[in-house]
Every structure is written in structure tokens, then in C-alpha cells.
Amino acid sequence: MTDSPLRIATRQSPLALWQAEHVAGRLRAAHPGLVVELLPLSTRGDEVLDRSLAAIGGKGLFLKELEVALAERRADLAVHSLKDVPAHLDPQFELAAILARADCADAFVSNDFAGLDDLPHGARVGTSSLRRAAQLRARQPGLDIADLRGNVGTRLAKLDRGDYAAIILAVAGLQRMGFDARIRSRLAPPDWLPAPGQAAIAVETRAGDARVIECVSVLDDAETRRSVAAERALNAELGGDCTMPLGAWCETLPDGTLHLHGLLGDARDGRVLRADARGGDSAVLGREVARLLRERGAEALLRERG
């Protein structure tokens, strides 16, 4: 490494800053003497909070400003929650490192109820995710599912003031922000599927930027990369839409084989299609589970959405 500071583009939310600081700390530990600076930026996804993510263009809105900073060389890398990164990355960028995954489950959070099955008919549940809404409707058809935007603290505050009977958040996000005690129960795979790449932190760089890629490669976790590659391949094969109600979870079996579980749902009526397959190649496995979902009606479901 040279003496030049390494600049990390990040969103300004507390969780995004935690993730960027985590990456910065890991890099400083791996490369003594390396100077790492943060470049906090506001994204359209953070600014527009009065409409759902699906209505304003999906989770990719959390990346654009950070990628502009990379392209303009105001930043050397960007740190993201991998679940927010579209399946089809602009070819001028690459994911140079994917850190070891944390707990990928969703969390049921409530002040009055211990679990999802304890909610009464008509209870109001907050989530900004079509994937979560589809699984909620499939499991509890009588719930009132309402949009919930904002950072983790804002969402918890809305729960605490009585706007919702319960909210669904990511376990990893709550744990990273020190809110472990707010988790009443885990909604865990394979019964309940997370978003592709959920709980993994991704480091994005300019494609071919050898200096930066070499620096951050020490953070890459091979097993996590292999698993999330299968999940992202499934997403890409079905269209790569961040607003798609798609759940995916890939586990590594004791013999090294990958087992990919996929789910495509309808957030309006709770219809859910499921498929799973095993294999050794992430890309092939993603395509296979997509094929199985299509056999079970995925194309018709996607047409109805559009």
C-alpha cells in the first residue's frame, strides 16, 4: 500500500456508518499505518421516506450516490449491506470483498407479543419489504401490513409510540446497533427466507483498481461469497429486481455441497412459490432454482406484479 489515505463512501445512517467503521477498523488492523477516512453521503433512498422503496425504484437507490463518488474518484471504495446491491452490478465496479456473514434471519420485534403466531387478527405489522410482506400474508392472512421506513432507531421509535403491534427487521442490523434485547423471536431459514445476501457486508471498488482491490481482499470470506453468489444468481435469473418479493438462502452442507432455498411471493395476497436444489456451482445452482420456480408459476406471478 501507498501512503495515500483510503476513502470509504458510505450512507449517513447509523447502521451504514457502523458498517463503514467496521470495515475501516478491519483494514487498519490488517495494514498497520494505513490511513482510512469516511465520506458520508446522503442517498435518494435515505431522503425519500414518505413512499415505499418499491414506489421510488427499489434498494438500488441506496447505491447511486456512492457509486458516483467512486467514479469521480472522491472515494476509493464503498461499503454496502449486500442485500441492497442489485444483482446486476455496473461493469465499471466490482465487489472486491464480501465479509463473513452475520445472522441472516429476520427479527420479530414487539412490545406486547412474543412471536408472529401470537398476533391477533387485524394486528398492524410494519415492514418496508415486499418479501417480508408476502411471507407475513402467507403465514397470517388477517394481518394489517403497513409500510415502515427510516433507520433502525426511527423504526423502533414508531413501534414504541404505538404505531404498530410489531415490526420486522433484520437480526444483524439490530445486533450491530446494540439492540439485541429488542428481538422477541427469530424468523429463520429455511421456513422464513431472508433477502439475497442479507447480513453480509460488501465492499465495492472501481473495476480493476489493483491497489484498492489488493488492500481490501484480506476481508473477503470465501464461504460467504460462494453462498451469496448462489442467492444473487437466483435473483439475477429472475430479473435482478430489488423490489421483487424474493427470498433466498444458501447453506453449505458438511460435504461442501451448496443447498439453495428460494421463495417468490406476492405481497398483496400472500401466494408463495418455493423451490430448492443442491449443487457445487453457485451460478448453476441459482439458475436451477429459478427454473424450478418458473415451473411452479413464477412467470405468471411476475407478470401480475408488472
C-alpha positions as a Python dict, from the first residue, in 0.01 Angstrom:
ca = {
    (1, 'M'): (0, 0, 0),
    (2, 'T'): (100, 360, -57),
    (3, 'D'): (77, 641, 196),
    (4, 'S'): (-238, 776, 28),
    (5, 'P'): (-547, 768, 253),
    (6, 'L'): (-815, 515, 164),
    (7, 'R'): (-1153, 688, 138),
    (8, 'I'): (-1474, 495, 210),
    (9, 'A'): (-1805, 619, 70),
    (10, 'T'): (-2095, 535, 298),
    (11, 'R'): (-2453, 629, 364),
    (12, 'Q'): (-2513, 851, 666),
    (13, 'S'): (-2749, 623, 859),
    (14, 'P'): (-2619, 494, 1193),
    (15, 'L'): (-2613, 134, 1068),
    (16, 'A'): (-2430, 227, 746),
    (17, 'L'): (-2175, 426, 944),
    (18, 'W'): (-2126, 131, 1180),
    (19, 'Q'): (-2059, -96, 883),
    (20, 'A'): (-1817, 151, 725),
    (21, 'E'): (-1632, 196, 1055),
    (22, 'H'): (-1619, -182, 1095),
    (23, 'V'): (-1457, -216, 752),
    (24, 'A'): (-1221, 73, 829),
    (25, 'G'): (-1116, -88, 1157),
    (26, 'R'): (-1054, -424, 990),
    (27, 'L'): (-842, -256, 721),
    (28, 'R'): (-636, -60, 974),
    (29, 'A'): (-572, -381, 1169),
    (30, 'A'): (-468, -567, 854),
    (31, 'H'): (-248, -287, 722),
    (32, 'P'): (-74, -106, 1011),
    (33, 'G'): (-15, 258, 929),
    (34, 'L'): (-292, 271, 668),
    (35, 'V'): (-496, 592, 690),
    (36, 'V'): (-868, 530, 629),
    (37, 'E'): (-1122, 810, 601),
    (38, 'L'): (-1501, 803, 572),
    (39, 'L'): (-1700, 1002, 317),
    (40, 'P'): (-2062, 1003, 444),
    (41, 'L'): (-2316, 1073, 169),
    (42, 'S'): (-2692, 1112, 151),
    (43, 'T'): (-2874, 890, -99),
    (44, 'R'): (-3218, 924, -254),
    (45, 'G'): (-3322, 607, -74),
    (46, 'D'): (-3245, 778, 258),
    (47, 'E'): (-3408, 1108, 165),
    (48, 'V'): (-3746, 990, 33),
    (49, 'L'): (-3919, 835, 333),
    (50, 'D'): (-4285, 908, 255),
    (51, 'R'): (-4311, 636, -11),
    (52, 'S'): (-4219, 268, -24),
    (53, 'L'): (-3889, 158, -174),
    (54, 'A'): (-4081, -22, -449),
    (55, 'A'): (-4259, 301, -542),
    (56, 'I'): (-3940, 506, -580),
    (57, 'G'): (-3727, 250, -760),
    (58, 'G'): (-3601, -9, -515),
    (59, 'K'): (-3296, -58, -299),
    (60, 'G'): (-3054, 39, -574),
    (61, 'L'): (-3131, 398, -473),
    (62, 'F'): (-2903, 343, -173),
    (63, 'L'): (-2603, 294, -405),
    (64, 'K'): (-2614, 557, -678),
    (65, 'E'): (-2453, 848, -495),
    (66, 'L'): (-2184, 622, -354),
    (67, 'E'): (-2103, 486, -698),
    (68, 'V'): (-2085, 839, -838),
    (69, 'A'): (-1826, 918, -570),
    (70, 'L'): (-1628, 611, -678),
    (71, 'A'): (-1648, 701, -1047),
    (72, 'E'): (-1537, 1059, -974),
    (73, 'R'): (-1252, 927, -754),
    (74, 'R'): (-1376, 1114, -450),
    (75, 'A'): (-1385, 771, -284),
    (76, 'D'): (-1178, 455, -327),
    (77, 'L'): (-1437, 209, -206),
    (78, 'A'): (-1798, 197, -91),
    (79, 'V'): (-1943, -15, 186),
    (80, 'H'): (-2294, -158, 148),
    (81, 'S'): (-2532, -405, 300),
    (82, 'L'): (-2509, -670, 30),
    (83, 'K'): (-2887, -715, 24),
    (84, 'D'): (-2910, -355, -108),
    (85, 'V'): (-2676, -424, -401),
    (86, 'P'): (-2861, -504, -728),
    (87, 'A'): (-2795, -843, -882),
    (88, 'H'): (-2655, -679, -1197),
    (89, 'L'): (-2365, -452, -1099),
    (90, 'D'): (-2249, -176, -1333),
    (91, 'P'): (-1940, -322, -1510),
    (92, 'Q'): (-1723, -26, -1406),
    (93, 'F'): (-1748, -152, -1047),
    (94, 'E'): (-1685, -481, -868),
    (95, 'L'): (-1742, -637, -528),
    (96, 'A'): (-1382, -672, -416),
    (97, 'A'): (-1468, -817, -73),
    (98, 'I'): (-1765, -975, 97),
    (99, 'L'): (-1719, -1008, 471),
    (100, 'A'): (-1819, -1315, 672),
    (101, 'R'): (-2193, -1319, 708),
    (102, 'A'): (-2365, -1247, 1039),
    (103, 'D'): (-2704, -1392, 1143),
    (104, 'C'): (-2916, -1367, 827),
    (105, 'A'): (-3254, -1421, 995),
    (106, 'D'): (-3528, -1162, 1024),
    (107, 'A'): (-3638, -1046, 1368),
    (108, 'F'): (-3988, -1023, 1509),
    (109, 'V'): (-3993, -712, 1729),
    (110, 'S'): (-4287, -627, 1954),
    (111, 'N'): (-4355, -482, 2296),
    (112, 'D'): (-4668, -691, 2351),
    (113, 'F'): (-4632, -1020, 2164),
    (114, 'A'): (-4367, -1291, 2183),
    (115, 'G'): (-4392, -1413, 1827),
    (116, 'L'): (-4564, -1381, 1493),
    (117, 'D'): (-4817, -1652, 1567),
    (118, 'D'): (-4927, -1466, 1882),
    (119, 'L'): (-5056, -1164, 1689),
    (120, 'P'): (-5434, -1124, 1684),
    (121, 'H'): (-5635, -1088, 1365),
    (122, 'G'): (-5602, -735, 1227),
    (123, 'A'): (-5281, -653, 1415),
    (124, 'R'): (-5073, -386, 1239),
    (125, 'V'): (-4726, -502, 1138),
    (126, 'G'): (-4466, -267, 991),
    (127, 'T'): (-4219, -356, 717),
    (128, 'S'): (-4071, -185, 411),
    (129, 'S'): (-4002, -518, 237),
    (130, 'L'): (-4233, -685, -17),
    (131, 'R'): (-4054, -1012, 60),
    (132, 'R'): (-4142, -985, 427),
    (133, 'A'): (-4498, -874, 346),
    (134, 'A'): (-4553, -1177, 121),
    (135, 'Q'): (-4434, -1418, 390),
    (136, 'L'): (-4639, -1240, 656),
    (137, 'R'): (-4956, -1270, 449),
    (138, 'A'): (-4883, -1633, 372),
    (139, 'R'): (-4846, -1716, 740),
    (140, 'Q'): (-5105, -1479, 893),
    (141, 'P'): (-5360, -1371, 627),
    (142, 'G'): (-5553, -1145, 864),
    (143, 'L'): (-5272, -902, 949),
    (144, 'D'): (-5275, -532, 861),
    (145, 'I'): (-4936, -487, 693),
    (146, 'A'): (-4823, -125, 675),
    (147, 'D'): (-4517, 38, 521),
    (148, 'L'): (-4234, 124, 759),
    (149, 'R'): (-3937, 338, 652),
    (150, 'G'): (-3647, 504, 832),
    (151, 'N'): (-3333, 389, 1010),
    (152, 'V'): (-3337, 123, 1283),
    (153, 'G'): (-3383, 374, 1566),
    (154, 'T'): (-3666, 552, 1385),
    (155, 'R'): (-3849, 226, 1321),
    (156, 'L'): (-3817, 118, 1684),
    (157, 'A'): (-3946, 459, 1796),
    (158, 'K'): (-4255, 418, 1577),
    (159, 'L'): (-4320, 80, 1737),
    (160, 'D'): (-4273, 224, 2086),
    (161, 'R'): (-4523, 504, 2029),
    (162, 'G'): (-4787, 250, 1932),
    (163, 'D'): (-4800, 287, 1555),
    (164, 'Y'): (-4757, -89, 1511),
    (165, 'A'): (-4825, -406, 1710),
    (166, 'A'): (-4499, -547, 1574),
    (167, 'I'): (-4230, -473, 1317),
    (168, 'I'): (-3997, -696, 1118),
    (169, 'L'): (-3629, -603, 1097),
    (170, 'A'): (-3302, -783, 1021),
    (171, 'V'): (-3142, -957, 1318),
    (172, 'A'): (-2795, -848, 1201),
    (173, 'G'): (-2890, -480, 1187),
    (174, 'L'): (-3035, -488, 1537),
    (175, 'Q'): (-2732, -667, 1676),
    (176, 'R'): (-2485, -432, 1508),
    (177, 'M'): (-2666, -134, 1660),
    (178, 'G'): (-2677, -287, 2009),
    (179, 'F'): (-3050, -365, 2009),
    (180, 'D'): (-3022, -741, 2071),
    (181, 'A'): (-3270, -714, 2360),
    (182, 'R'): (-3545, -590, 2126),
    (183, 'I'): (-3552, -921, 1935),
    (184, 'R'): (-3852, -1120, 2062),
    (185, 'S'): (-3805, -1410, 1820),
    (186, 'R'): (-3614, -1502, 1505),
    (187, 'L'): (-3783, -1565, 1172),
    (188, 'A'): (-3519, -1801, 1040),
    (189, 'P'): (-3450, -2009, 729),
    (190, 'P'): (-3545, -2238, 578),
    (191, 'D'): (-3904, -2176, 696),
    (192, 'W'): (-3872, -1799, 656),
    (193, 'L'): (-3628, -1679, 392),
    (194, 'P'): (-3415, -1363, 409),
    (195, 'A'): (-3324, -1134, 120),
    (196, 'P'): (-3040, -1249, -107),
    (197, 'G'): (-2716, -1152, 64),
    (198, 'Q'): (-2882, -1044, 389),
    (199, 'A'): (-2639, -988, 682),
    (200, 'A'): (-2330, -974, 458),
    (201, 'I'): (-2129, -652, 422),
    (202, 'A'): (-1996, -582, 72),
    (203, 'V'): (-1702, -366, -32),
    (204, 'E'): (-1741, -215, -380),
    (205, 'T'): (-1448, -73, -575),
    (206, 'R'): (-1374, 51, -923),
    (207, 'A'): (-1321, -249, -1151),
    (208, 'G'): (-953, -324, -1197),
    (209, 'D'): (-832, -82, -928),
    (210, 'A'): (-543, -308, -830),
    (211, 'R'): (-419, -101, -534),
    (212, 'V'): (-755, -90, -358),
    (213, 'I'): (-862, -441, -451),
    (214, 'E'): (-539, -585, -311),
    (215, 'C'): (-588, -386, 8),
    (216, 'V'): (-947, -498, 76),
    (217, 'S'): (-910, -859, -45),
    (218, 'V'): (-793, -956, 305),
    (219, 'L'): (-1151, -901, 425),
    (220, 'D'): (-1309, -1142, 177),
    (221, 'D'): (-1471, -1456, 319),
    (222, 'A'): (-1471, -1736, 60),
    (223, 'E'): (-1757, -1938, 210),
    (224, 'T'): (-1985, -1635, 238),
    (225, 'R'): (-1900, -1524, -116),
    (226, 'R'): (-1983, -1869, -251),
    (227, 'S'): (-2318, -1883, -72),
    (228, 'V'): (-2435, -1532, -155),
    (229, 'A'): (-2324, -1580, -517),
    (230, 'A'): (-2588, -1853, -547),
    (231, 'E'): (-2853, -1629, -390),
    (232, 'R'): (-2764, -1339, -618),
    (233, 'A'): (-2759, -1570, -922),
    (234, 'L'): (-3117, -1669, -844),
    (235, 'N'): (-3212, -1303, -818),
    (236, 'A'): (-3036, -1221, -1146),
    (237, 'E'): (-3201, -1510, -1328),
    (238, 'L'): (-3547, -1388, -1226),
    (239, 'G'): (-3476, -1033, -1336),
    (240, 'G'): (-3248, -883, -1073),
    (241, 'D'): (-3518, -651, -942),
    (242, 'C'): (-3454, -524, -588),
    (243, 'T'): (-3828, -470, -541),
    (244, 'M'): (-3906, -835, -618),
    (245, 'P'): (-4061, -1028, -326),
    (246, 'L'): (-3777, -1279, -343),
    (247, 'G'): (-3628, -1473, -55),
    (248, 'A'): (-3308, -1675, -89),
    (249, 'W'): (-3081, -1862, 149),
    (250, 'C'): (-2788, -2083, 60),
    (251, 'E'): (-2630, -2309, 319),
    (252, 'T'): (-2308, -2507, 291),
    (253, 'L'): (-2361, -2872, 381),
    (254, 'P'): (-2096, -3074, 570),
    (255, 'D'): (-1965, -3227, 246),
    (256, 'G'): (-1920, -2881, 90),
    (257, 'T'): (-2229, -2902, -130),
    (258, 'L'): (-2443, -2589, -152),
    (259, 'H'): (-2815, -2608, -74),
    (260, 'L'): (-3008, -2311, -212),
    (261, 'H'): (-3362, -2235, -96),
    (262, 'G'): (-3566, -1986, -297),
    (263, 'L'): (-3903, -1819, -249),
    (264, 'L'): (-4103, -1587, -471),
    (265, 'G'): (-4414, -1429, -322),
    (266, 'D'): (-4698, -1188, -379),
    (267, 'A'): (-4716, -916, -113),
    (268, 'R'): (-5080, -848, -197),
    (269, 'D'): (-5234, -1188, -131),
    (270, 'G'): (-4963, -1399, 30),
    (271, 'R'): (-4919, -1650, -251),
    (272, 'V'): (-4574, -1806, -215),
    (273, 'L'): (-4377, -2030, -450),
    (274, 'R'): (-4087, -2230, -310),
    (275, 'A'): (-3806, -2436, -463),
    (276, 'D'): (-3467, -2566, -357),
    (277, 'A'): (-3176, -2755, -509),
    (278, 'R'): (-2825, -2873, -426),
    (279, 'G'): (-2503, -2841, -622),
    (280, 'G'): (-2145, -2724, -626),
    (281, 'D'): (-2152, -2430, -866),
    (282, 'S'): (-2317, -2111, -736),
    (283, 'A'): (-2424, -1974, -1074),
    (284, 'V'): (-2562, -2308, -1198),
    (285, 'L'): (-2748, -2357, -870),
    (286, 'G'): (-2909, -2014, -890),
    (287, 'R'): (-3029, -2086, -1242),
    (288, 'E'): (-3166, -2425, -1138),
    (289, 'V'): (-3374, -2288, -852),
    (290, 'A'): (-3502, -2013, -1083),
    (291, 'R'): (-3603, -2281, -1334),
    (292, 'L'): (-3791, -2473, -1066),
    (293, 'L'): (-3971, -2158, -954),
    (294, 'R'): (-4073, -2088, -1313),
    (295, 'E'): (-4211, -2441, -1340),
    (296, 'R'): (-4425, -2363, -1036),
    (297, 'G'): (-4568, -2040, -1175),
    (298, 'A'): (-4308, -1767, -1124),
    (299, 'E'): (-4357, -1608, -1468),
    (300, 'A'): (-4730, -1564, -1415),
    (301, 'L'): (-4672, -1419, -1070),
    (302, 'L'): (-4414, -1173, -1202),
    (303, 'R'): (-4644, -1068, -1488),
    (304, 'E'): (-4922, -996, -1240),
    (305, 'R'): (-4683, -773, -1043),
    (306, 'G'): (-4588, -576, -1354),
}
